Amino acid sequence: MGILDWFKNRPGQFDPDRVSDEMVRGAVDKAITLTNPRLKLLPNCPKRLTPAVKTTIEYLRTLVQALPAARPLSSAMWSSDPALKAFFVASSDISSVLGRSDNLRTLFDKFPELDEACLVLGMALNEKRVLGMALQGGMVQRDVAQTSVSFSDHGTRICGSDEARLRRIVGVEAFEYLLGQALSEIGRERVERQELQGSRALMRARLRLLQQQGPGLGSMFGGAPAAASEQARLQAELLENERQLEAIGGSESVLDAELESLKTVLENPQRYLHVDTKRLRLSPMNVVIDAASTDAAADVDFGLAELRGSPPMRRAFVLARVARSELPPPKKINFDDATRYL
């Protein structure tokens, strides 16, 4: 199977409920193909890699199963849902975020019968120490040190037709993220091998292209994928990159070192990816309130993903259910305004 084939039918590659021999074999093949197809030249390469792949699969199964259930995401619920009020400044912001999601729009267009879809809402979590007022002992105290929380940079790039499918996609893209970290470490090791300049350049190019190929490889909750025309160019470059990697020479010791780097990452997925559930008791102004306080507040739950690889990233997120009716119509070009700039 070629490198681009692994980006198709992602949900079929991971099942958080059961592990089959077929899934393990597929994951091993994917790890080799996406990292360096020439690893297949090593004796017993799949057998040597299988235990590490199983370790990562079990880690990702536990991670995906622990994710909280998907919650409704609706502009109409903003005023009555403390979590949505914490995540979004105004109800109109929900519609704006959904309207920017090309993946969600494509999903609904592809399945006209679908009334609801599921997605990962990723957000930047901003915590700031401020001085404010608080009620202490029946008296209003000024200049009290408080923690103010805000959420920004909302993104809805990982979508699925239902929650089970969404969880499968999250597992696959987490696996791809770990493979990207293995590629990064292999590239750093090759810097020390001056005799492999050409091969090193190919590996760097491969990493760059893979990071842009899909929404999950570079970062589960990071930047949007490239536009359609850019995707086509990247696919052509990936195919050429794969051809060159298969043709280039290299000693068995170099390939063996690369396999060991890949094994080390997959044997220790917790070093690169950690997901936890976070609960904050927030006031209507998004100030963190102590559990013993009698001030008006509500508990807000969300996931917190720490991507500890290169580059490191920390993102808040929730799984959400969105009705088709919540997606605003696509924006149309105002040609009268556009002609003013010609």
Coordinates of C-alpha atoms in Angstrom, one line a residue:
M1 CA 0.0 0.0 0.0
G2 CA 1.4 3.4 -1.0
I3 CA 1.8 6.4 1.3
L4 CA -1.3 8.3 0.1
D5 CA -3.5 5.2 0.5
W6 CA -3.1 5.5 4.3
F7 CA -4.8 8.9 4.3
K8 CA -7.9 7.3 2.8
N9 CA -10.5 5.5 5.0
R10 CA -8.9 6.5 8.2
P11 CA -11.7 5.3 10.5
G12 CA -11.2 1.7 9.2
Q13 CA -7.6 1.7 10.6
F14 CA -8.4 2.0 14.3
D15 CA -10.9 0.4 16.6
P16 CA -10.8 1.6 20.3
D17 CA -13.1 -1.3 21.3
R18 CA -11.0 -4.3 20.1
V19 CA -7.6 -5.1 18.8
S20 CA -7.3 -7.5 15.9
D21 CA -4.2 -9.0 14.2
E22 CA -5.3 -7.3 11.0
M23 CA -5.3 -3.9 12.8
V24 CA -1.8 -4.5 14.2
R25 CA -0.4 -5.6 10.9
G26 CA -2.0 -2.5 9.2
A27 CA -0.5 -0.2 11.9
V28 CA 3.0 -1.8 11.5
D29 CA 2.8 -1.4 7.7
K30 CA 1.6 2.2 8.0
A31 CA 4.5 3.0 10.4
I32 CA 7.1 1.7 8.0
T33 CA 5.5 3.2 4.9
L34 CA 5.1 6.7 6.4
T35 CA 8.5 6.7 8.0
N36 CA 10.8 5.1 5.4
P37 CA 9.7 2.3 3.0
R38 CA 13.3 1.1 2.8
L39 CA 12.9 -0.2 6.4
K40 CA 11.3 -3.2 4.8
L41 CA 14.7 -4.3 3.6
L42 CA 15.7 -5.1 7.2
P43 CA 15.4 -8.7 8.3
N44 CA 12.3 -9.3 10.4
C45 CA 11.4 -5.6 10.4
P46 CA 7.6 -6.1 11.0
K47 CA 8.3 -8.6 13.7
R48 CA 10.7 -6.3 15.5
L49 CA 8.3 -3.4 15.3
T50 CA 5.1 -5.2 16.3
P51 CA 5.6 -5.0 20.1
A52 CA 6.1 -1.2 20.0
V53 CA 3.1 -0.8 17.8
K54 CA 1.0 -2.8 20.2
T55 CA 2.1 -0.6 23.1
T56 CA 1.0 2.5 21.2
I57 CA -2.3 1.0 20.2
E58 CA -3.1 0.1 23.8
Y59 CA -2.2 3.6 24.9
L60 CA -4.4 5.2 22.2
R61 CA -7.3 2.9 23.0
T62 CA -7.2 4.0 26.6
L63 CA -6.9 7.6 25.6
V64 CA -9.8 7.5 23.2
Q65 CA -12.1 5.5 25.5
A66 CA -11.5 8.0 28.3
L67 CA -12.7 11.0 26.1
P68 CA -15.9 12.4 27.4
A69 CA -19.1 12.0 25.5
A70 CA -19.9 14.5 22.7
R71 CA -21.9 17.5 23.9
P72 CA -24.4 19.5 21.8
L73 CA -22.9 22.6 20.1
S74 CA -25.7 25.0 19.3
S75 CA -26.1 28.8 19.1
A76 CA -29.5 28.5 20.7
M77 CA -28.0 26.7 23.7
W78 CA -25.3 29.3 24.4
S79 CA -27.3 31.4 26.9
S80 CA -28.2 28.3 29.0
D81 CA -25.1 26.2 28.8
P82 CA -22.3 27.5 31.1
A83 CA -19.6 25.6 29.1
L84 CA -20.6 27.2 25.8
K85 CA -20.7 30.6 27.5
A86 CA -17.1 30.0 28.7
F87 CA -15.9 28.8 25.4
F88 CA -17.5 31.5 23.2
V89 CA -17.9 35.2 23.9
A90 CA -21.2 35.4 22.1
S91 CA -23.7 32.9 20.5
S92 CA -22.8 34.3 17.1
D93 CA -19.2 33.1 17.5
I94 CA -20.4 29.4 17.3
S95 CA -22.0 30.0 13.9
S96 CA -18.8 31.8 12.7
V97 CA -16.5 28.9 13.9
L98 CA -18.7 26.3 12.2
G99 CA -18.9 28.4 9.0
R100 CA -15.1 28.3 8.7
S101 CA -15.0 24.5 8.8
D102 CA -14.5 23.3 5.3
N103 CA -14.3 19.7 6.6
L104 CA -17.7 19.9 8.3
R105 CA -19.3 21.5 5.2
T106 CA -17.8 18.8 3.0
L107 CA -19.1 16.1 5.3
F108 CA -22.6 17.4 5.2
D109 CA -22.4 17.9 1.4
K110 CA -21.2 14.3 0.9
F111 CA -24.0 12.8 3.0
P112 CA -27.2 14.7 2.3
E113 CA -29.2 12.3 4.6
L114 CA -27.0 13.3 7.6
D115 CA -28.9 15.5 10.0
E116 CA -26.1 15.7 12.6
A117 CA -22.4 15.3 12.7
C118 CA -19.7 15.0 15.3
L119 CA -16.5 17.0 15.6
V120 CA -13.5 17.9 17.8
L121 CA -13.7 21.5 18.8
G122 CA -10.1 22.6 19.6
M123 CA -9.3 25.8 21.4
A124 CA -6.3 27.7 22.9
L125 CA -6.6 27.9 26.7
N126 CA -5.4 31.2 28.1
E127 CA -5.0 31.6 31.9
K128 CA -4.1 35.0 33.3
R129 CA -3.5 36.2 36.8
V130 CA -5.5 39.4 37.5
L131 CA -6.6 41.5 40.4
G132 CA -10.4 41.7 41.0
M133 CA -13.1 41.9 43.6
A134 CA -14.4 39.0 45.7
L135 CA -16.7 38.4 48.5
Q136 CA -14.8 37.3 51.6
G137 CA -16.5 37.0 55.0
G138 CA -19.5 38.9 53.9
M139 CA -17.3 41.8 52.8
V140 CA -16.3 42.9 49.3
Q141 CA -12.6 42.8 49.0
R142 CA -10.7 44.6 46.2
D143 CA -7.4 43.8 44.5
V144 CA -7.9 40.0 45.2
A145 CA -5.5 37.8 43.1
Q146 CA -7.6 35.8 40.7
T147 CA -7.2 33.6 37.7
S148 CA -9.1 34.6 34.6
V149 CA -9.7 32.1 31.8
S150 CA -10.4 32.6 28.1
F151 CA -10.6 30.4 25.0
S152 CA -9.5 31.4 21.6
D153 CA -8.3 30.1 18.2
H154 CA -11.3 27.8 17.8
G155 CA -11.0 25.1 15.2
T156 CA -13.3 22.3 14.0
R157 CA -11.1 20.3 11.6
I158 CA -11.7 16.7 12.7
C159 CA -15.2 15.6 11.8
G160 CA -17.1 12.3 11.6
S161 CA -20.6 11.2 10.7
D162 CA -21.1 9.8 14.2
E163 CA -19.3 9.7 17.6
A164 CA -17.9 6.2 17.1
R165 CA -16.4 7.2 13.7
L166 CA -15.0 10.4 15.2
R167 CA -13.2 8.5 18.0
R168 CA -11.7 6.2 15.4
I169 CA -10.4 9.2 13.5
V170 CA -8.9 10.7 16.6
G171 CA -7.0 7.5 17.3
V172 CA -5.6 7.3 13.8
E173 CA -4.5 10.9 13.7
A174 CA -2.8 10.5 17.1
F175 CA -0.9 7.6 15.7
E176 CA 0.1 9.7 12.7
Y177 CA 1.3 12.4 15.1
L178 CA 3.6 9.9 16.8
L179 CA 5.0 8.8 13.4
G180 CA 5.7 12.5 12.7
Q181 CA 7.7 12.7 15.9
A182 CA 9.7 9.6 14.9
L183 CA 10.5 11.3 11.6
S184 CA 11.6 14.4 13.4
E185 CA 14.0 12.4 15.6
I186 CA 15.3 10.4 12.6
G187 CA 16.0 13.7 10.8
R188 CA 17.9 15.1 13.8
E189 CA 20.1 12.0 13.9
R190 CA 20.9 12.2 10.2
V191 CA 22.3 15.7 10.8
E192 CA 25.3 14.0 12.3
R193 CA 25.9 11.9 9.3
Q194 CA 27.4 14.1 6.7
E195 CA 27.7 11.3 4.2
L196 CA 23.9 11.1 4.0
Q197 CA 23.2 14.7 2.9
G198 CA 20.9 13.7 0.0
S199 CA 19.0 11.2 2.0
R200 CA 18.7 13.6 4.9
A201 CA 17.1 16.2 2.6
L202 CA 14.6 13.6 1.4
M203 CA 13.6 12.8 4.9
R204 CA 13.2 16.5 5.8
A205 CA 11.0 17.0 2.7
R206 CA 9.0 13.9 3.6
L207 CA 8.3 15.2 7.1
R208 CA 7.3 18.6 5.8
L209 CA 5.0 17.1 3.2
L210 CA 3.4 14.6 5.6
Q211 CA 2.7 17.3 8.2
Q212 CA 0.7 19.2 5.5
Q213 CA -1.0 16.2 4.0
G214 CA -3.8 15.9 6.7
P215 CA -5.3 17.7 9.6
G216 CA -4.0 15.3 12.2
L217 CA -0.4 14.4 11.4
G218 CA 1.2 17.7 12.1
S219 CA -1.0 18.3 15.1
M220 CA -4.3 16.8 16.2
F221 CA -5.7 20.2 17.0
G222 CA -3.4 22.5 15.0
G223 CA -3.5 24.3 11.7
A224 CA -5.9 23.6 8.8
P225 CA -4.8 21.4 6.0
A226 CA -3.7 22.8 2.7
A227 CA -6.1 23.9 0.0
A228 CA -7.2 21.5 -2.7
S229 CA -4.7 22.7 -5.3
E230 CA -1.9 22.6 -2.7
Q231 CA -3.0 19.1 -1.7
A232 CA -2.7 17.8 -5.3
R233 CA 0.8 19.3 -5.5
L234 CA 1.8 17.7 -2.2
Q235 CA 0.5 14.3 -3.3
A236 CA 2.6 14.4 -6.4
E237 CA 5.7 15.4 -4.4
L238 CA 5.0 12.7 -1.9
L239 CA 4.9 10.0 -4.6
E240 CA 8.2 11.3 -6.1
N241 CA 9.7 11.5 -2.6
E242 CA 8.8 7.9 -2.0
R243 CA 10.3 6.8 -5.3
Q244 CA 13.6 8.5 -4.5
L245 CA 13.7 7.1 -1.0
E246 CA 13.2 3.5 -2.4
A247 CA 16.0 4.1 -5.0
I248 CA 18.6 5.7 -2.8
G249 CA 21.3 3.6 -1.3
G250 CA 22.1 3.2 2.4
S251 CA 23.8 0.8 4.7
E252 CA 21.9 -1.7 6.9
S253 CA 23.3 0.0 10.0
V254 CA 21.7 3.3 9.1
L255 CA 18.3 1.7 8.5
D256 CA 18.6 -0.2 11.7
A257 CA 19.2 3.0 13.6
E258 CA 16.1 4.5 12.0
L259 CA 14.0 1.4 13.0
E260 CA 15.3 1.8 16.6
S261 CA 14.2 5.5 16.6
L262 CA 10.8 4.5 15.4
K263 CA 10.5 1.7 18.0
T264 CA 11.6 4.1 20.8
V265 CA 8.8 6.6 20.0
L266 CA 6.1 3.9 19.7
E267 CA 7.3 2.2 22.9
N268 CA 6.9 5.5 24.8
P269 CA 3.8 7.3 23.3
Q270 CA 3.2 9.1 26.7
R271 CA 6.4 11.1 26.2
Y272 CA 4.9 12.8 23.2
L273 CA 1.1 12.8 23.7
H274 CA -0.9 13.2 26.9
V275 CA -4.6 13.9 27.2
D276 CA -6.4 14.7 30.4
T277 CA -9.8 15.9 31.6
K278 CA -9.9 19.3 33.2
R279 CA -12.6 20.8 35.3
L280 CA -12.8 24.5 36.2
R281 CA -15.4 26.2 38.4
L282 CA -15.9 29.5 36.6
S283 CA -17.9 32.6 37.3
P284 CA -20.1 34.2 34.6
M285 CA -17.0 36.4 33.8
N286 CA -14.7 33.3 33.4
V287 CA -12.9 33.8 36.7
V288 CA -11.8 30.6 38.5
I289 CA -13.8 30.3 41.7
D290 CA -12.8 28.2 44.7
A291 CA -15.0 25.2 45.5
A292 CA -15.7 26.6 48.9
S293 CA -16.9 30.0 47.6
T294 CA -20.6 30.9 47.5
D295 CA -20.3 33.1 44.5
A296 CA -22.3 32.3 41.4
A297 CA -20.3 29.8 39.4
A298 CA -20.6 26.6 37.3
D299 CA -18.4 23.6 36.6
V300 CA -16.9 23.5 33.1
D301 CA -15.4 20.3 31.8
F302 CA -13.1 19.9 28.8
G303 CA -10.2 17.9 27.5
L304 CA -6.6 19.2 27.6
A305 CA -4.2 17.7 25.1
E306 CA -0.5 18.2 25.6
L307 CA 1.6 17.5 22.4
R308 CA 5.1 17.2 23.8
G309 CA 6.9 16.7 20.6
S310 CA 8.4 19.2 18.2
P311 CA 6.9 21.8 18.3
P312 CA 5.2 21.4 21.7
M313 CA 1.5 22.4 21.9
R314 CA -1.2 22.6 24.5
R315 CA -4.9 22.7 23.4
A316 CA -8.2 22.5 25.1
F317 CA -10.9 20.5 23.3
V318 CA -14.3 18.9 23.5
L319 CA -16.2 16.4 21.4
A320 CA -19.4 18.0 20.1
R321 CA -22.5 17.1 18.1
V322 CA -23.7 19.6 15.6
A323 CA -27.0 19.7 13.7
R324 CA -26.9 20.4 10.0
S325 CA -29.1 23.5 10.6
E326 CA -26.3 25.1 12.7
L327 CA -24.0 25.3 9.7
P328 CA -24.4 28.8 8.1
P329 CA -24.7 29.0 4.3
P330 CA -21.4 29.5 2.5
K331 CA -20.3 33.0 1.9
K332 CA -20.8 34.3 -1.6
I333 CA -18.4 36.6 -3.3
N334 CA -19.6 40.2 -3.6
F335 CA -18.5 40.9 -7.2
D336 CA -19.5 44.6 -6.9
D337 CA -17.1 45.1 -4.1
A338 CA -14.4 43.0 -5.7
T339 CA -14.4 45.1 -8.9
R340 CA -13.6 48.2 -6.8
Y341 CA -10.1 46.7 -6.2
L342 CA -9.4 45.8 -9.9

